[in-house]
Amino acid sequence: MSASSGEARSQPRRPRPRWRVLLTVVIAFHLLGFLSSLDALMSTRTSQGAVAWIVSLNTVPYVAVPAYWVFGASEFRGYVVARRDEDSSLARALQPKTEELWSHQYLAEEPSKHLDGVQQLARWPFLHGNEVELLVDGEATFDSIFRGIEQAERYLLVQFYIVRDDAIGRELQRRLVERAEAGIEVYFLYDEIGSYRLPGSYLDTLREAGVHVQHFHSTRGRGNRFQLNFRNHRKIVVADGEQAWVGGLNVGDEYLGRDPAIGAWRDTHLRIAGPSALALQSVFLEDWHWATEAVPELEWKPATMAEDGVPVLILPSGPADEFETASLMMQQAIHAADRRIWIASPYFVPDEGVQGMLKLAALSGVDVRVLIPEVTDNPLTTHAAYAFLGPLLDAGVRIYRYEEGFLHGKAFVVDDMGAAVGTVNLDNRSFRLNFEVTALVLDPAFARETARMFEADFARSREMTPQDVDDLPLWRRVAARAAYLLAPVL
């Protein structure tokens, strides 16, 4: 072997030029962007969202590809099978237990396509025999929930999007611990994204007392590991299957107006006693089954409060649905209004379908009013709203901005026909990405009570005029259009 060949072998390998490494990374990102854009083309629910993702994934893939993996998914894989498959373990477990509920189905004197439509979306009928109580703000809501916790004799189901380790959070913890130690079965479910700040010590205290604690696995399942889209935004409490609570309030001191940085907090909740409490129970069990693959043994005999009680429909919605349930529910409610529809939503960036229905209703002479906060905790939604408020105002939709604190309630009232309270905001996240639930109450007396609540809120608000939009400086109009482009992920 020659000396020269030995020297050649002993020389270290030259490092690959940096430009080649950079070129490899660029090509890889563009390839991933192209492949991800194909997935967006086939799976994104709206054409606007698909176009936005396709353009960004192919032009700026270095930013868009990671964002798509985190925020781009539009279908919650895995939960879809559990919810839609009639032969799933959950369906087999619940079907015989819920059969008796159908004997409480409300049958209207005259057929109504409006009622039929929402019942098809809910996969439940309106159930009669209920009592309902409108709960305005935090004190009334937590007083009612805590009374229900004290009255429970067999079990409690507790589910919130946000739970904080503060004064009201520890009060809830204390009461659940007390009931668990008294032999009551307590099931506690929280969203892992909404309650990411909840310390492990809070949960350990519950577990040590015998409470069944579980977080909703937003990232569980094939294809869900990196996404942050699918959040369980539901707030449900059920006591013994006889009474239940649903609405806008989470568990935190700010929801009682105790946070000086936020100030007064305006919210709406609902108490239901009767057969529809079991419908809410079934919604909780769908989420519990996803988190644990278990179905607890609970009471399924309907508790009828009154033979002529109030009809209530429980309508769950979320990314596992075949249709865009929440958006269609809202469009159907607007279409059903002959005289008025009043809507409250803290985050108001509705899709084009809802915007079109609001305009058409106002142009047809319906009293259309939308109540939104003057100041929100999400500047993007505040800016985005100005991109479409002008055309709504021009069509005759009346927009009120609540000024005495932060408006967080989600409710609407239709004529004197009925009203609804739930967890759905009028934005893309609630319409297509979050797990939500709404209680629709078909009762003139409840509609009038809800309307009085709205009237009190309107009195604390300022009504917008077209000049509020027309007089915006150029930078605000540009910011509004830019923020509106982000509507699919707001």
Short mmCIF file of C-alpha atoms in Angstrom, two decimals:
data_model
loop_
_atom_site.label_atom_id
_atom_site.label_comp_id
_atom_site.label_asym_id
_atom_site.label_seq_id
_atom_site.Cartn_x
_atom_site.Cartn_y
_atom_site.Cartn_z
CA MET A 1 0.00 0.00 0.00
CA SER A 2 1.43 3.35 -0.96
CA ALA A 3 1.99 6.16 1.52
CA SER A 4 -0.16 8.49 -0.49
CA SER A 5 -3.17 6.16 -0.36
CA GLY A 6 -2.80 5.75 3.41
CA GLU A 7 -2.67 9.48 3.88
CA ALA A 8 -5.85 9.83 1.78
CA ARG A 9 -7.66 7.34 4.01
CA SER A 10 -6.60 9.07 7.19
CA GLN A 11 -7.86 12.49 6.14
CA PRO A 12 -11.12 13.46 7.92
CA ARG A 13 -14.32 13.73 5.88
CA ARG A 14 -15.04 17.23 4.76
CA PRO A 15 -18.21 18.65 6.29
CA ARG A 16 -21.12 19.08 3.94
CA PRO A 17 -21.34 22.70 2.78
CA ARG A 18 -23.86 24.71 4.75
CA TRP A 19 -25.75 25.66 1.64
CA ARG A 20 -26.47 21.98 0.98
CA VAL A 21 -27.85 21.50 4.50
CA LEU A 22 -29.98 24.60 4.11
CA LEU A 23 -31.21 23.44 0.71
CA THR A 24 -32.16 20.04 2.16
CA VAL A 25 -34.17 21.71 4.95
CA VAL A 26 -35.91 24.03 2.49
CA ILE A 27 -36.85 21.15 0.17
CA ALA A 28 -38.08 19.08 3.14
CA PHE A 29 -40.30 21.90 4.41
CA HIS A 30 -41.77 22.54 0.97
CA LEU A 31 -42.45 18.84 0.50
CA LEU A 32 -44.12 18.64 3.90
CA GLY A 33 -46.06 21.79 3.07
CA PHE A 34 -47.30 20.27 -0.18
CA LEU A 35 -48.34 17.01 1.50
CA SER A 36 -50.01 18.88 4.36
CA SER A 37 -51.87 21.06 1.86
CA LEU A 38 -53.33 17.92 0.29
CA ASP A 39 -54.58 16.88 3.72
CA ALA A 40 -56.05 20.37 4.22
CA LEU A 41 -57.76 20.16 0.81
CA MET A 42 -59.47 16.90 1.73
CA SER A 43 -60.29 17.54 5.40
CA THR A 44 -60.79 21.25 6.13
CA ARG A 45 -64.49 21.91 6.66
CA THR A 46 -64.75 25.33 5.01
CA SER A 47 -63.51 26.46 1.60
CA GLN A 48 -62.06 29.64 3.15
CA GLY A 49 -60.09 27.62 5.68
CA ALA A 50 -58.86 25.21 3.02
CA VAL A 51 -57.67 28.05 0.76
CA ALA A 52 -55.92 29.80 3.67
CA TRP A 53 -54.07 26.63 4.69
CA ILE A 54 -53.14 25.61 1.13
CA VAL A 55 -51.71 29.03 0.29
CA SER A 56 -49.75 29.37 3.54
CA LEU A 57 -48.48 25.77 3.52
CA ASN A 58 -47.03 26.20 0.05
CA THR A 59 -45.67 29.74 0.41
CA VAL A 60 -44.36 29.88 3.98
CA PRO A 61 -44.14 26.20 5.00
CA TYR A 62 -41.48 26.92 7.65
CA VAL A 63 -44.17 28.59 9.77
CA ALA A 64 -47.33 27.02 8.37
CA VAL A 65 -46.37 23.33 8.63
CA PRO A 66 -45.85 23.33 12.43
CA ALA A 67 -48.95 25.53 12.81
CA TYR A 68 -51.01 23.10 10.72
CA TRP A 69 -49.94 20.12 12.80
CA VAL A 70 -51.01 21.98 15.94
CA PHE A 71 -54.09 23.93 14.76
CA GLY A 72 -55.06 22.54 11.36
CA ALA A 73 -56.99 19.39 12.21
CA SER A 74 -60.75 19.75 11.79
CA GLU A 75 -61.93 16.30 12.81
CA PHE A 76 -61.31 14.69 16.19
CA ARG A 77 -60.13 11.24 15.13
CA GLY A 78 -61.09 8.41 17.44
CA TYR A 79 -63.92 10.24 19.19
CA VAL A 80 -65.70 10.25 15.82
CA VAL A 81 -65.94 6.48 15.90
CA ALA A 82 -67.14 6.42 19.50
CA ARG A 83 -69.86 8.99 18.78
CA ARG A 84 -71.12 7.90 15.36
CA ASP A 85 -70.74 4.14 15.46
CA GLU A 86 -74.02 2.61 16.59
CA ASP A 87 -72.13 -0.60 17.37
CA SER A 88 -69.52 1.02 19.61
CA SER A 89 -69.11 -0.07 23.21
CA LEU A 90 -70.58 3.24 24.38
CA ALA A 91 -73.66 2.90 22.15
CA ARG A 92 -74.22 -0.69 23.27
CA ALA A 93 -73.95 0.34 26.92
CA LEU A 94 -76.27 3.37 26.72
CA GLN A 95 -78.95 2.27 24.25
CA PRO A 96 -80.95 0.02 26.62
CA LYS A 97 -80.54 2.46 29.50
CA THR A 98 -81.89 5.49 27.64
CA GLU A 99 -84.90 3.82 26.00
CA GLU A 100 -87.27 4.99 28.74
CA LEU A 101 -86.34 8.61 28.04
CA TRP A 102 -88.14 8.43 24.71
CA SER A 103 -91.44 7.94 26.54
CA HIS A 104 -90.98 11.56 27.70
CA GLN A 105 -90.67 12.88 24.16
CA TYR A 106 -92.48 16.17 23.67
CA LEU A 107 -94.98 16.08 20.81
CA ALA A 108 -95.95 19.52 19.55
CA GLU A 109 -99.61 20.15 18.79
CA GLU A 110 -98.62 21.14 15.26
CA PRO A 111 -95.63 19.70 13.38
CA SER A 112 -92.72 22.13 13.12
CA LYS A 113 -89.77 21.78 10.75
CA HIS A 114 -87.81 24.07 13.09
CA LEU A 115 -88.14 21.62 15.97
CA ASP A 116 -87.55 18.61 13.74
CA GLY A 117 -84.32 20.12 12.42
CA VAL A 118 -82.67 20.69 15.80
CA GLN A 119 -83.87 17.32 17.10
CA GLN A 120 -82.18 15.62 14.15
CA LEU A 121 -78.98 17.50 14.95
CA ALA A 122 -79.16 16.55 18.62
CA ARG A 123 -80.13 12.92 17.97
CA TRP A 124 -82.43 13.47 20.93
CA PRO A 125 -86.02 14.72 21.13
CA PHE A 126 -87.36 17.55 23.26
CA LEU A 127 -88.26 15.92 26.60
CA HIS A 128 -91.17 17.23 28.66
CA GLY A 129 -91.66 17.12 32.42
CA ASN A 130 -88.78 19.47 33.34
CA GLU A 131 -88.41 22.43 35.65
CA VAL A 132 -85.90 25.11 34.64
CA GLU A 133 -84.26 27.97 36.53
CA LEU A 134 -82.41 30.81 34.83
CA LEU A 135 -79.26 31.66 36.79
CA VAL A 136 -77.80 35.12 36.26
CA ASP A 137 -74.15 35.59 37.25
CA GLY A 138 -71.78 33.69 39.46
CA GLU A 139 -73.30 34.00 42.93
CA ALA A 140 -76.65 32.59 41.84
CA THR A 141 -75.00 29.86 39.77
CA PHE A 142 -72.58 28.54 42.36
CA ASP A 143 -75.16 28.79 45.16
CA SER A 144 -77.46 26.58 43.07
CA ILE A 145 -74.73 24.11 42.09
CA PHE A 146 -73.48 23.82 45.67
CA ARG A 147 -77.03 23.14 46.92
CA GLY A 148 -77.31 20.39 44.34
CA ILE A 149 -73.99 18.90 45.46
CA GLU A 150 -75.24 18.86 49.07
CA GLN A 151 -78.52 17.22 48.06
CA ALA A 152 -76.92 14.41 46.04
CA GLU A 153 -77.53 10.96 47.52
CA ARG A 154 -75.92 8.60 44.99
CA TYR A 155 -73.52 10.31 42.57
CA LEU A 156 -72.24 13.56 41.11
CA LEU A 157 -70.89 14.25 37.62
CA VAL A 158 -68.77 17.42 37.41
CA GLN A 159 -67.21 18.73 34.21
CA PHE A 160 -65.63 22.12 33.48
CA TYR A 161 -63.37 23.56 30.81
CA ILE A 162 -61.42 25.71 33.30
CA VAL A 163 -60.90 24.89 36.98
CA ARG A 164 -58.63 27.11 39.05
CA ASP A 165 -56.96 26.53 42.39
CA ASP A 166 -58.36 29.71 43.93
CA ALA A 167 -61.07 30.51 46.47
CA ILE A 168 -64.06 29.22 44.48
CA GLY A 169 -62.01 26.32 43.09
CA ARG A 170 -61.01 25.20 46.57
CA GLU A 171 -64.61 25.58 47.75
CA LEU A 172 -65.73 23.22 45.00
CA GLN A 173 -62.88 20.86 45.91
CA ARG A 174 -63.86 20.89 49.59
CA ARG A 175 -67.48 20.08 48.81
CA LEU A 176 -66.61 17.25 46.43
CA VAL A 177 -64.19 15.76 48.96
CA GLU A 178 -66.87 15.95 51.65
CA ARG A 179 -69.44 14.18 49.46
CA ALA A 180 -66.96 11.50 48.34
CA GLU A 181 -66.02 10.77 51.95
CA ALA A 182 -69.73 10.45 52.72
CA GLY A 183 -69.99 7.61 50.19
CA ILE A 184 -71.23 9.54 47.16
CA GLU A 185 -69.66 8.50 43.85
CA VAL A 186 -68.05 11.64 42.40
CA TYR A 187 -66.73 11.87 38.83
CA PHE A 188 -64.61 14.91 38.00
CA LEU A 189 -63.65 15.68 34.38
CA TYR A 190 -61.64 18.71 33.24
CA ASP A 191 -60.09 19.83 29.95
CA GLU A 192 -56.32 19.36 29.82
CA ILE A 193 -55.81 22.54 27.77
CA GLY A 194 -58.29 24.86 29.52
CA SER A 195 -57.10 23.76 32.97
CA TYR A 196 -53.38 23.46 32.19
CA ARG A 197 -52.54 25.61 35.23
CA LEU A 198 -54.42 23.36 37.66
CA PRO A 199 -51.76 21.96 40.02
CA GLY A 200 -51.37 18.26 40.64
CA SER A 201 -51.87 18.81 44.38
CA TYR A 202 -55.46 19.96 43.72
CA LEU A 203 -56.21 16.74 41.88
CA ASP A 204 -54.35 14.57 44.39
CA THR A 205 -56.58 15.88 47.18
CA LEU A 206 -59.64 14.82 45.21
CA ARG A 207 -58.23 11.39 44.42
CA GLU A 208 -57.23 10.74 48.03
CA ALA A 209 -60.85 11.32 49.04
CA GLY A 210 -62.09 8.78 46.49
CA VAL A 211 -63.13 11.14 43.68
CA HIS A 212 -62.76 9.66 40.19
CA VAL A 213 -60.57 12.26 38.47
CA GLN A 214 -59.82 12.38 34.76
CA HIS A 215 -58.75 14.96 32.20
CA PHE A 216 -60.28 15.07 28.74
CA HIS A 217 -57.60 13.77 26.36
CA SER A 218 -57.56 16.43 23.67
CA THR A 219 -54.31 14.91 22.35
CA ARG A 220 -55.28 11.25 22.71
CA GLY A 221 -55.70 9.13 19.62
CA ARG A 222 -53.89 8.61 16.35
CA GLY A 223 -53.36 11.90 14.56
CA ASN A 224 -54.22 14.03 17.61
CA ARG A 225 -50.86 14.02 19.41
CA PHE A 226 -49.67 17.46 18.31
CA GLN A 227 -52.96 19.29 17.86
CA LEU A 228 -54.35 21.91 20.26
CA ASN A 229 -57.64 22.54 18.48
CA PHE A 230 -60.09 20.19 20.12
CA ARG A 231 -60.98 21.49 23.56
CA ASN A 232 -63.83 20.32 25.72
CA HIS A 233 -65.55 23.62 26.42
CA ARG A 234 -68.56 22.04 28.16
CA LYS A 235 -69.64 22.92 31.69
CA ILE A 236 -71.92 20.22 33.12
CA VAL A 237 -72.91 19.19 36.63
CA VAL A 238 -75.37 16.34 37.23
CA ALA A 239 -76.71 15.22 40.62
CA ASP A 240 -78.29 11.74 40.83
CA GLY A 241 -79.54 12.04 37.25
CA GLU A 242 -82.38 14.21 38.56
CA GLN A 243 -81.04 17.75 38.23
CA ALA A 244 -78.29 19.26 36.15
CA TRP A 245 -76.56 22.56 35.41
CA VAL A 246 -75.18 23.91 32.13
CA GLY A 247 -74.04 27.32 30.91
CA GLY A 248 -71.17 29.75 30.55
CA LEU A 249 -69.46 29.70 33.94
CA ASN A 250 -66.20 27.93 34.64
CA VAL A 251 -64.67 27.54 38.10
CA GLY A 252 -62.52 30.54 38.93
CA ASP A 253 -62.68 33.69 41.04
CA GLU A 254 -62.90 35.89 37.94
CA TYR A 255 -66.31 34.33 37.17
CA LEU A 256 -67.54 35.88 40.41
CA GLY A 257 -66.07 39.29 39.61
CA ARG A 258 -63.24 38.87 42.12
CA ASP A 259 -60.38 39.57 39.71
CA PRO A 260 -59.62 43.32 39.80
CA ALA A 261 -57.85 43.09 36.44
CA ILE A 262 -61.08 41.95 34.77
CA GLY A 263 -63.72 43.56 36.96
CA ALA A 264 -67.41 42.71 36.97
CA TRP A 265 -68.30 39.46 35.22
CA ARG A 266 -71.66 38.99 33.50
CA ASP A 267 -72.63 35.37 32.80
CA THR A 268 -75.60 33.02 32.40
CA HIS A 269 -76.23 29.47 33.55
CA LEU A 270 -79.25 27.14 33.70
CA ARG A 271 -80.54 24.58 36.17
CA ILE A 272 -82.68 21.73 34.82
CA ALA A 273 -84.61 19.25 36.97
CA GLY A 274 -86.33 16.38 35.20
CA PRO A 275 -85.77 13.94 32.32
CA SER A 276 -83.44 16.30 30.40
CA ALA A 277 -80.92 16.00 33.25
CA LEU A 278 -80.35 12.47 31.94
CA ALA A 279 -79.74 13.82 28.45
CA LEU A 280 -76.97 16.00 29.91
CA GLN A 281 -75.74 12.93 31.77
CA SER A 282 -75.37 11.08 28.47
CA VAL A 283 -73.26 13.97 27.09
CA PHE A 284 -70.98 13.74 30.12
CA LEU A 285 -70.67 9.98 29.64
CA GLU A 286 -69.57 10.35 26.03
CA ASP A 287 -66.68 12.52 27.22
CA TRP A 288 -65.91 10.29 30.20
CA HIS A 289 -65.87 7.22 27.96
CA TRP A 290 -63.42 8.92 25.58
CA ALA A 291 -61.14 9.76 28.51
CA THR A 292 -61.34 6.42 30.33
CA GLU A 293 -62.96 3.83 27.99
CA ALA A 294 -65.32 3.12 30.89
CA VAL A 295 -69.05 3.64 31.38
CA PRO A 296 -70.00 4.12 35.06
CA GLU A 297 -73.20 2.58 36.39
CA LEU A 298 -75.62 5.47 36.89
CA GLU A 299 -79.34 6.09 37.36
CA TRP A 300 -81.38 6.17 34.14
CA LYS A 301 -84.96 6.33 35.40
CA PRO A 302 -86.32 9.78 34.44
CA ALA A 303 -87.43 12.00 37.31
CA THR A 304 -90.56 13.81 36.15
CA MET A 305 -91.07 17.15 37.91
CA ALA A 306 -94.50 17.84 36.44
CA GLU A 307 -96.67 16.17 33.80
CA ASP A 308 -97.02 19.47 31.95
CA GLY A 309 -93.45 20.51 32.66
CA VAL A 310 -91.20 22.46 30.34
CA PRO A 311 -89.87 20.78 27.14
CA VAL A 312 -86.06 20.90 26.97
CA LEU A 313 -83.70 19.70 24.25
CA ILE A 314 -80.04 19.01 25.06
CA LEU A 315 -77.93 19.56 21.95
CA PRO A 316 -74.25 18.53 22.12
CA SER A 317 -71.96 19.69 19.34
CA GLY A 318 -68.34 19.24 18.38
CA PRO A 319 -65.73 18.16 15.84
CA ALA A 320 -66.92 14.54 15.97
CA ASP A 321 -70.31 15.50 14.48
CA GLU A 322 -71.29 14.60 10.95
CA PHE A 323 -72.61 18.14 10.44
CA GLU A 324 -71.58 21.56 11.71
CA THR A 325 -74.12 21.23 14.50
CA ALA A 326 -73.66 24.49 16.40
CA SER A 327 -73.69 26.70 13.31
CA LEU A 328 -76.77 24.92 11.90
CA MET A 329 -78.54 25.23 15.27
CA MET A 330 -77.94 28.98 15.25
CA GLN A 331 -79.08 29.36 11.66
CA GLN A 332 -82.24 27.38 12.40
CA ALA A 333 -83.02 29.56 15.43
CA ILE A 334 -82.67 32.72 13.34
CA HIS A 335 -84.84 31.23 10.61
CA ALA A 336 -87.51 30.30 13.16
CA ALA A 337 -87.90 33.88 14.46
CA ASP A 338 -90.99 35.77 13.31
CA ARG A 339 -90.80 38.74 15.66
CA ARG A 340 -87.43 38.79 17.42
CA ILE A 341 -84.19 36.98 18.01
CA TRP A 342 -81.79 38.33 20.61
CA ILE A 343 -78.35 36.76 20.94
CA ALA A 344 -75.57 37.16 23.52
CA SER A 345 -72.03 36.00 22.76
CA PRO A 346 -68.69 37.14 24.24
CA TYR A 347 -66.79 36.15 21.09
CA PHE A 348 -68.63 37.20 17.95
CA VAL A 349 -66.95 36.09 14.71
CA PRO A 350 -69.77 34.04 13.11
CA ASP A 351 -69.38 32.18 9.84
CA GLU A 352 -70.91 33.48 6.62
CA GLY A 353 -73.97 31.26 7.01
CA VAL A 354 -74.94 32.83 10.34
CA GLN A 355 -74.08 36.33 9.10
CA GLY A 356 -76.33 35.82 6.08
CA MET A 357 -79.22 34.57 8.22
CA LEU A 358 -78.89 37.56 10.58
CA LYS A 359 -79.02 39.99 7.65
CA LEU A 360 -81.97 38.24 6.02
CA ALA A 361 -83.94 38.18 9.27
CA ALA A 362 -83.33 41.91 9.88
CA LEU A 363 -84.26 42.77 6.29
CA SER A 364 -87.47 40.77 6.77
CA GLY A 365 -88.51 42.94 9.72
CA VAL A 366 -87.41 40.67 12.57
CA ASP A 367 -86.00 42.48 15.63
CA VAL A 368 -82.44 41.13 15.49
CA ARG A 369 -80.15 42.16 18.33
CA VAL A 370 -76.68 40.93 19.18
CA LEU A 371 -75.13 41.60 22.59
CA ILE A 372 -71.32 41.52 22.77
CA PRO A 373 -68.80 42.88 25.28
CA GLU A 374 -67.27 46.34 24.94
CA VAL A 375 -63.91 44.93 26.00
CA THR A 376 -62.93 41.27 25.62
CA ASP A 377 -60.00 39.18 26.77
CA ASN A 378 -59.18 38.36 23.14
CA PRO A 379 -58.04 41.41 21.10
CA LEU A 380 -58.10 39.41 17.85
CA THR A 381 -61.86 38.80 18.09
CA THR A 382 -62.42 42.46 18.92
CA HIS A 383 -60.55 43.57 15.81
CA ALA A 384 -61.96 40.81 13.58
CA ALA A 385 -65.56 41.80 14.35
CA TYR A 386 -65.11 45.19 12.70
CA ALA A 387 -64.50 43.44 9.38
CA PHE A 388 -68.19 42.45 9.11
CA LEU A 389 -70.13 44.55 11.64
CA GLY A 390 -70.71 47.30 9.06
CA PRO A 391 -72.77 45.14 6.66
CA LEU A 392 -74.76 43.72 9.60
CA LEU A 393 -75.59 47.22 10.84
CA ASP A 394 -76.49 48.30 7.30
CA ALA A 395 -78.95 45.39 7.08
CA GLY A 396 -80.69 46.49 10.28
CA VAL A 397 -79.06 44.17 12.83
CA ARG A 398 -78.77 46.02 16.13
CA ILE A 399 -75.42 45.51 17.89
CA TYR A 400 -75.10 46.30 21.60
CA ARG A 401 -71.79 46.48 23.43
CA TYR A 402 -72.04 45.62 27.13
CA GLU A 403 -70.16 48.23 29.19
CA GLU A 404 -70.52 47.20 32.85
CA GLY A 405 -67.87 44.49 32.95
CA PHE A 406 -67.07 41.50 30.78
CA LEU A 407 -70.05 39.81 29.13
CA HIS A 408 -69.42 36.05 28.97
CA GLY A 409 -72.95 34.57 28.79
CA LYS A 410 -74.05 32.51 25.79
CA ALA A 411 -77.82 32.69 25.28
CA PHE A 412 -80.53 33.54 22.80
CA VAL A 413 -84.28 34.06 22.80
CA VAL A 414 -86.67 33.48 19.87
CA ASP A 415 -90.01 35.37 19.88
CA ASP A 416 -91.99 34.18 22.90
CA MET A 417 -91.44 30.63 21.73
CA GLY A 418 -88.37 29.68 23.73
CA ALA A 419 -84.79 30.44 24.65
CA ALA A 420 -81.44 28.71 24.96
CA VAL A 421 -78.49 28.75 27.36
CA GLY A 422 -75.25 26.91 26.77
CA THR A 423 -71.53 27.04 26.11
CA VAL A 424 -71.46 27.97 22.39
CA ASN A 425 -69.81 31.22 21.31
CA LEU A 426 -70.57 32.59 17.85
CA ASP A 427 -67.15 31.90 16.39
CA ASN A 428 -65.40 29.24 14.37
CA ARG A 429 -63.85 27.59 17.41
CA SER A 430 -67.22 26.89 19.02
CA PHE A 431 -68.89 26.08 15.71
CA ARG A 432 -66.32 23.57 14.47
CA LEU A 433 -63.48 22.84 16.90
CA ASN A 434 -64.71 22.76 20.50
CA PHE A 435 -66.96 20.26 22.22
CA GLU A 436 -69.99 22.30 23.31
CA VAL A 437 -73.52 21.80 24.60
CA THR A 438 -76.71 23.89 24.48
CA ALA A 439 -80.02 23.56 26.34
CA LEU A 440 -83.01 24.75 24.31
CA VAL A 441 -86.11 25.47 26.39
CA LEU A 442 -89.45 25.53 24.59
CA ASP A 443 -91.56 27.60 26.96
CA PRO A 444 -93.15 31.07 26.62
CA ALA A 445 -92.69 31.93 30.29
CA PHE A 446 -88.99 31.08 30.15
CA ALA A 447 -88.63 33.05 26.91
CA ARG A 448 -90.13 36.12 28.56
CA GLU A 449 -87.87 35.73 31.60
CA THR A 450 -84.83 35.44 29.35
CA ALA A 451 -85.99 38.49 27.38
CA ARG A 452 -86.15 40.51 30.60
CA MET A 453 -82.57 39.47 31.33
CA PHE A 454 -81.59 40.74 27.87
CA GLU A 455 -83.45 44.02 28.40
CA ALA A 456 -81.51 44.63 31.61
CA ASP A 457 -78.28 43.95 29.72
CA PHE A 458 -79.25 46.26 26.84
CA ALA A 459 -79.79 49.02 29.41
CA ARG A 460 -76.15 48.60 30.48
CA SER A 461 -74.87 48.69 26.92
CA ARG A 462 -74.31 51.17 24.13
CA GLU A 463 -75.88 50.54 20.75
CA MET A 464 -73.49 50.73 17.82
CA THR A 465 -74.13 52.84 14.74
CA PRO A 466 -72.68 52.52 11.20
CA GLN A 467 -70.45 55.50 12.03
CA ASP A 468 -68.66 53.39 14.65
CA VAL A 469 -67.31 51.33 11.77
CA ASP A 470 -67.09 54.02 9.07
CA ASP A 471 -65.07 56.37 11.28
CA LEU A 472 -62.39 53.83 12.15
CA PRO A 473 -58.86 54.99 11.29
CA LEU A 474 -57.14 53.19 8.43
CA TRP A 475 -54.88 51.16 10.70
CA ARG A 476 -57.91 49.78 12.58
CA ARG A 477 -59.59 48.75 9.33
CA VAL A 478 -56.42 47.03 8.16
CA ALA A 479 -56.08 45.32 11.55
CA ALA A 480 -59.72 44.19 11.34
CA ARG A 481 -59.27 42.59 7.93
CA ALA A 482 -56.01 40.94 9.01
CA ALA A 483 -57.57 39.59 12.21
CA TYR A 484 -60.59 38.31 10.26
CA LEU A 485 -58.25 36.19 8.13
CA LEU A 486 -57.41 34.31 11.34
CA ALA A 487 -61.10 33.63 12.09
CA PRO A 488 -60.74 29.86 11.53
CA VAL A 489 -58.47 29.58 14.59
CA LEU A 490 -59.84 32.38 16.82
#
